[in-house]
């Protein structure tokens, strides 16, 4: 499958003694209300995911990594009209713990965020999922959370939580547009027995870099082979394809130009 990348955004009160007998009923009613709220919101999330499954419209960032094994990858998913309905970012820590943040949009406004991440607890892993749902003003309306341990016999249920941390999608835009810490400079050609790769990214030691497989010996690539050392650290823009084969994804260089 070939994907072409392109640039494209309880209330607490003092209860009277006579009212205490009503607490179980009131709590049950509140729980039912929360469960119905969550059910309806998750139903909308499922509808958005279904619309994206049938649109086949996606924009990827480059797959960035650092020398310490940290990784960052972002993607935008849109409907058949080109409206972005979901943004995602995948962050892999140097310890190889993952965090995936999803931003859902409905009627061109933020609808929900989903944060899935791992934490270590002694020798086991904890899997945490946090949901934030937003009102029409863009403020967090309700938050839910569930924590599942890797040795648990069954998955935990979501419970109403304190407001989870509000996520930001700014890093996603920087990654997709190759800005800030994701600005691209030429860093050399990686040569192997069978394939060559264009190495681009930050010139800093702890910066992000990424490699694109070279399949076509275009005039731009030919010039780089001849002048490789002279072009080191020069700002570069690229078009690329993200290809998949046997459940493995990789990036292929399509075209490039110098930006300075």
Short mmCIF file of C-alpha atoms in Angstrom, two decimals, residues 5-259:
data_model
loop_
_atom_site.label_atom_id
_atom_site.label_comp_id
_atom_site.label_asym_id
_atom_site.label_seq_id
_atom_site.Cartn_x
_atom_site.Cartn_y
_atom_site.Cartn_z
CA UNK A 5 2.79 12.57 2.07
CA UNK A 6 1.68 16.14 1.38
CA UNK A 7 1.52 19.42 3.35
CA UNK A 8 -1.87 20.64 4.22
CA UNK A 9 -4.73 22.33 11.47
CA UNK A 10 -19.77 16.39 42.82
CA UNK A 11 -20.88 18.88 44.22
CA UNK A 12 -20.22 18.08 47.96
CA UNK A 13 -22.77 19.20 50.56
CA UNK A 14 -23.82 18.40 54.14
CA UNK A 15 -26.72 15.95 54.01
CA UNK A 16 -29.50 15.88 56.61
CA UNK A 17 -29.97 12.63 58.50
CA UNK A 18 -33.40 12.12 56.91
CA UNK A 19 -31.84 12.16 53.43
CA UNK A 20 -29.14 9.55 53.99
CA UNK A 21 -31.34 6.65 53.02
CA UNK A 22 -31.53 8.09 49.50
CA UNK A 23 -27.77 7.97 48.89
CA UNK A 24 -27.58 4.51 47.25
CA UNK A 25 -30.36 5.39 44.81
CA UNK A 26 -28.83 8.77 44.01
CA UNK A 27 -25.38 7.25 43.49
CA UNK A 28 -26.77 4.56 41.21
CA UNK A 29 -28.59 7.18 39.14
CA UNK A 30 -25.43 9.25 38.86
CA UNK A 31 -23.42 6.20 37.76
CA UNK A 32 -26.04 5.39 35.14
CA UNK A 33 -25.85 8.96 33.84
CA UNK A 34 -22.06 8.84 33.62
CA UNK A 35 -22.14 5.47 31.86
CA UNK A 36 -24.67 6.74 29.30
CA UNK A 37 -22.62 9.90 28.72
CA UNK A 38 -19.49 7.82 28.10
CA UNK A 39 -21.39 5.36 25.89
CA UNK A 40 -22.73 8.15 23.67
CA UNK A 41 -19.34 9.85 23.38
CA UNK A 42 -17.57 6.60 22.52
CA UNK A 43 -20.24 5.92 19.93
CA UNK A 44 -19.34 9.23 18.25
CA UNK A 45 -15.65 8.30 18.35
CA UNK A 46 -16.46 5.00 16.66
CA UNK A 47 -18.44 6.83 13.95
CA UNK A 48 -15.48 9.13 13.27
CA UNK A 49 -13.12 6.17 13.04
CA UNK A 50 -15.49 4.43 10.62
CA UNK A 51 -15.65 7.51 8.39
CA UNK A 52 -11.86 7.62 8.28
CA UNK A 53 -11.61 3.91 7.47
CA UNK A 54 -13.63 4.53 4.30
CA UNK A 55 -11.99 7.81 3.20
CA UNK A 56 -8.40 6.58 2.70
CA UNK A 57 -7.18 10.16 3.20
CA UNK A 58 -4.10 10.43 5.40
CA UNK A 59 -1.06 12.66 5.75
CA UNK A 60 2.04 11.40 7.54
CA UNK A 61 4.97 13.15 9.09
CA UNK A 62 8.39 11.67 8.62
CA UNK A 63 9.29 8.94 11.09
CA UNK A 64 11.77 10.70 13.39
CA UNK A 65 14.21 9.15 15.86
CA UNK A 66 17.12 10.11 18.10
CA UNK A 67 20.37 8.37 18.98
CA UNK A 68 18.91 7.46 22.40
CA UNK A 69 16.17 5.42 20.62
CA UNK A 70 13.46 8.02 21.23
CA UNK A 71 10.97 8.11 18.34
CA UNK A 72 8.25 10.47 17.14
CA UNK A 73 5.67 9.99 14.40
CA UNK A 74 2.51 11.97 13.58
CA UNK A 75 -0.41 11.53 11.20
CA UNK A 76 -3.53 13.43 10.12
CA UNK A 77 -6.69 11.63 8.95
CA UNK A 78 -9.41 13.37 6.96
CA UNK A 79 -12.81 12.56 5.48
CA UNK A 80 -13.68 12.44 1.77
CA UNK A 81 -14.09 16.25 1.79
CA UNK A 82 -10.60 16.77 3.19
CA UNK A 83 -11.71 17.80 6.70
CA UNK A 84 -9.31 16.61 9.40
CA UNK A 85 -11.23 14.39 11.82
CA UNK A 86 -8.38 12.82 13.78
CA UNK A 87 -4.76 13.65 14.54
CA UNK A 88 -2.34 11.23 16.14
CA UNK A 89 1.15 11.31 17.55
CA UNK A 90 3.20 8.32 18.64
CA UNK A 91 6.00 8.93 21.12
CA UNK A 92 8.44 6.16 22.04
CA UNK A 93 10.66 6.96 25.02
CA UNK A 94 14.33 5.92 25.28
CA UNK A 95 13.11 3.16 27.64
CA UNK A 96 10.81 1.96 24.82
CA UNK A 97 7.61 2.95 26.62
CA UNK A 98 4.97 4.28 24.25
CA UNK A 99 2.48 7.12 24.42
CA UNK A 100 -0.14 7.67 21.73
CA UNK A 101 -2.20 10.86 21.73
CA UNK A 102 -5.30 11.16 19.54
CA UNK A 103 -7.25 14.35 18.83
CA UNK A 104 -10.80 13.93 17.50
CA UNK A 105 -12.74 16.66 15.69
CA UNK A 106 -16.47 16.94 15.05
CA UNK A 107 -18.02 19.82 13.07
CA UNK A 108 -14.52 21.36 12.80
CA UNK A 109 -14.04 21.67 16.57
CA UNK A 110 -12.13 19.61 19.09
CA UNK A 111 -14.43 16.86 20.36
CA UNK A 112 -12.21 14.53 22.37
CA UNK A 113 -8.65 13.54 23.15
CA UNK A 114 -7.45 10.03 23.88
CA UNK A 115 -4.13 9.47 25.63
CA UNK A 116 -2.80 5.90 25.82
CA UNK A 117 0.49 5.30 27.56
CA UNK A 118 2.60 2.82 29.51
CA UNK A 119 4.30 3.09 32.89
CA UNK A 120 6.63 0.70 34.66
CA UNK A 121 5.72 -0.69 38.07
CA UNK A 122 8.53 -2.84 39.46
CA UNK A 123 8.95 -5.54 36.81
CA UNK A 124 5.52 -5.18 35.21
CA UNK A 125 3.82 -2.65 32.96
CA UNK A 126 0.75 -0.53 33.58
CA UNK A 127 -1.43 0.48 30.63
CA UNK A 128 -3.28 3.76 31.13
CA UNK A 129 -5.94 5.32 28.93
CA UNK A 130 -7.34 8.80 29.54
CA UNK A 131 -10.33 10.34 27.75
CA UNK A 132 -11.13 14.04 27.68
CA UNK A 133 -14.40 15.28 26.14
CA UNK A 134 -14.80 18.95 25.21
CA UNK A 135 -17.72 21.35 25.09
CA UNK A 136 -18.47 23.75 22.23
CA UNK A 137 -16.15 26.36 23.78
CA UNK A 138 -13.20 23.97 23.63
CA UNK A 139 -13.04 23.41 27.39
CA UNK A 140 -12.78 19.97 28.98
CA UNK A 141 -16.29 18.86 29.95
CA UNK A 142 -15.67 15.43 31.47
CA UNK A 143 -12.69 13.12 31.85
CA UNK A 144 -12.45 9.36 32.24
CA UNK A 145 -9.54 7.07 33.02
CA UNK A 146 -8.75 3.38 33.25
CA UNK A 147 -5.64 1.56 34.45
CA UNK A 148 -4.89 -2.02 33.42
CA UNK A 149 -1.91 -4.06 34.61
CA UNK A 150 -0.26 -6.48 32.22
CA UNK A 151 -0.97 -9.42 34.54
CA UNK A 152 -4.65 -8.53 34.97
CA UNK A 153 -7.14 -11.26 34.09
CA UNK A 154 -9.48 -8.75 32.46
CA UNK A 155 -9.33 -5.19 31.18
CA UNK A 156 -10.32 -2.43 33.61
CA UNK A 157 -13.34 -0.18 33.10
CA UNK A 158 -13.30 3.58 32.63
CA UNK A 159 -14.13 5.65 35.70
CA UNK A 160 -14.86 9.35 36.02
CA UNK A 161 -11.65 11.13 36.97
CA UNK A 162 -10.27 14.52 37.82
CA UNK A 163 -9.57 16.59 34.74
CA UNK A 164 -6.75 14.92 32.85
CA UNK A 165 -3.95 17.00 31.45
CA UNK A 166 -5.11 18.93 28.41
CA UNK A 167 -3.10 17.80 25.41
CA UNK A 168 -1.66 20.03 22.70
CA UNK A 169 -1.48 19.21 18.99
CA UNK A 170 1.16 21.85 18.23
CA UNK A 171 3.95 19.28 18.00
CA UNK A 172 1.98 17.37 15.38
CA UNK A 173 1.84 20.42 13.12
CA UNK A 174 5.55 21.09 13.58
CA UNK A 175 6.35 17.50 12.63
CA UNK A 176 4.10 17.46 9.56
CA UNK A 177 5.43 20.83 8.38
CA UNK A 178 9.09 20.09 9.25
CA UNK A 179 9.38 23.07 11.58
CA UNK A 180 11.13 23.72 14.89
CA UNK A 181 12.86 20.62 16.21
CA UNK A 182 11.74 18.81 13.04
CA UNK A 183 13.41 21.18 10.57
CA UNK A 184 15.28 19.22 7.91
CA UNK A 185 18.93 19.51 6.93
CA UNK A 186 20.96 17.14 4.80
CA UNK A 187 23.08 14.83 6.96
CA UNK A 188 24.53 12.45 4.40
CA UNK A 189 23.98 9.24 2.47
CA UNK A 190 23.81 5.89 4.30
CA UNK A 191 25.14 3.14 2.05
CA UNK A 192 24.42 -0.55 2.53
CA UNK A 193 25.02 -3.63 0.39
CA UNK A 194 21.59 -3.48 -1.24
CA UNK A 195 20.10 -0.03 -0.58
CA UNK A 196 21.12 3.57 0.00
CA UNK A 197 19.30 6.01 2.27
CA UNK A 198 19.05 9.80 2.42
CA UNK A 199 19.70 10.89 6.02
CA UNK A 200 18.01 14.18 6.94
CA UNK A 201 17.09 16.02 10.12
CA UNK A 202 18.71 18.05 12.86
CA UNK A 203 22.50 18.56 12.91
CA UNK A 204 22.42 18.55 16.73
CA UNK A 205 23.76 15.49 18.54
CA UNK A 206 20.48 14.89 20.39
CA UNK A 207 18.26 16.03 17.51
CA UNK A 208 15.70 14.17 15.44
CA UNK A 209 16.75 12.52 12.17
CA UNK A 210 15.08 10.25 9.65
CA UNK A 211 16.17 8.13 6.70
CA UNK A 212 14.50 7.83 3.28
CA UNK A 213 15.14 4.87 1.01
CA UNK A 214 16.56 5.91 -2.36
CA UNK A 215 14.91 4.01 -5.21
CA UNK A 216 15.33 6.35 -8.19
CA UNK A 217 18.62 7.96 -9.19
CA UNK A 218 17.10 11.36 -10.01
CA UNK A 219 19.22 14.40 -11.04
CA UNK A 220 18.80 15.77 -7.50
CA UNK A 221 20.11 12.52 -5.98
CA UNK A 222 22.95 12.28 -8.52
CA UNK A 223 24.10 15.76 -7.54
CA UNK A 224 24.03 14.82 -3.85
CA UNK A 225 26.21 11.75 -4.48
CA UNK A 226 28.79 13.97 -6.20
CA UNK A 227 28.69 16.81 -3.64
CA UNK A 228 27.75 14.95 -0.47
CA UNK A 229 30.30 16.54 1.87
CA UNK A 230 29.65 20.04 0.54
CA UNK A 231 25.90 19.79 1.16
CA UNK A 232 26.11 18.63 4.81
CA UNK A 233 23.80 20.72 7.10
CA UNK A 234 22.13 22.42 4.13
CA UNK A 235 18.37 22.96 4.58
CA UNK A 236 16.33 20.57 2.48
CA UNK A 237 12.68 19.92 1.63
CA UNK A 238 11.46 16.50 0.53
CA UNK A 239 8.43 14.69 -0.82
CA UNK A 240 8.19 11.06 0.16
CA UNK A 241 5.99 8.00 0.06
CA UNK A 242 5.26 5.75 3.00
CA UNK A 243 5.09 2.16 1.81
CA UNK A 244 4.10 -1.05 3.58
CA UNK A 245 5.16 -4.61 2.96
CA UNK A 246 4.62 -7.66 5.20
CA UNK A 247 3.41 -5.46 8.09
CA UNK A 248 6.57 -3.34 7.82
CA UNK A 249 6.43 0.34 6.87
CA UNK A 250 9.25 2.35 5.36
CA UNK A 251 9.82 5.73 3.71
CA UNK A 252 10.86 6.25 0.10
CA UNK A 253 12.36 9.47 -1.27
CA UNK A 254 10.35 10.93 -4.18
CA UNK A 255 11.72 14.44 -4.77
CA UNK A 256 13.70 17.13 -3.01
CA UNK A 257 14.92 20.70 -3.18
CA UNK A 258 17.31 22.95 -1.30
CA UNK A 259 15.66 25.60 0.87
#
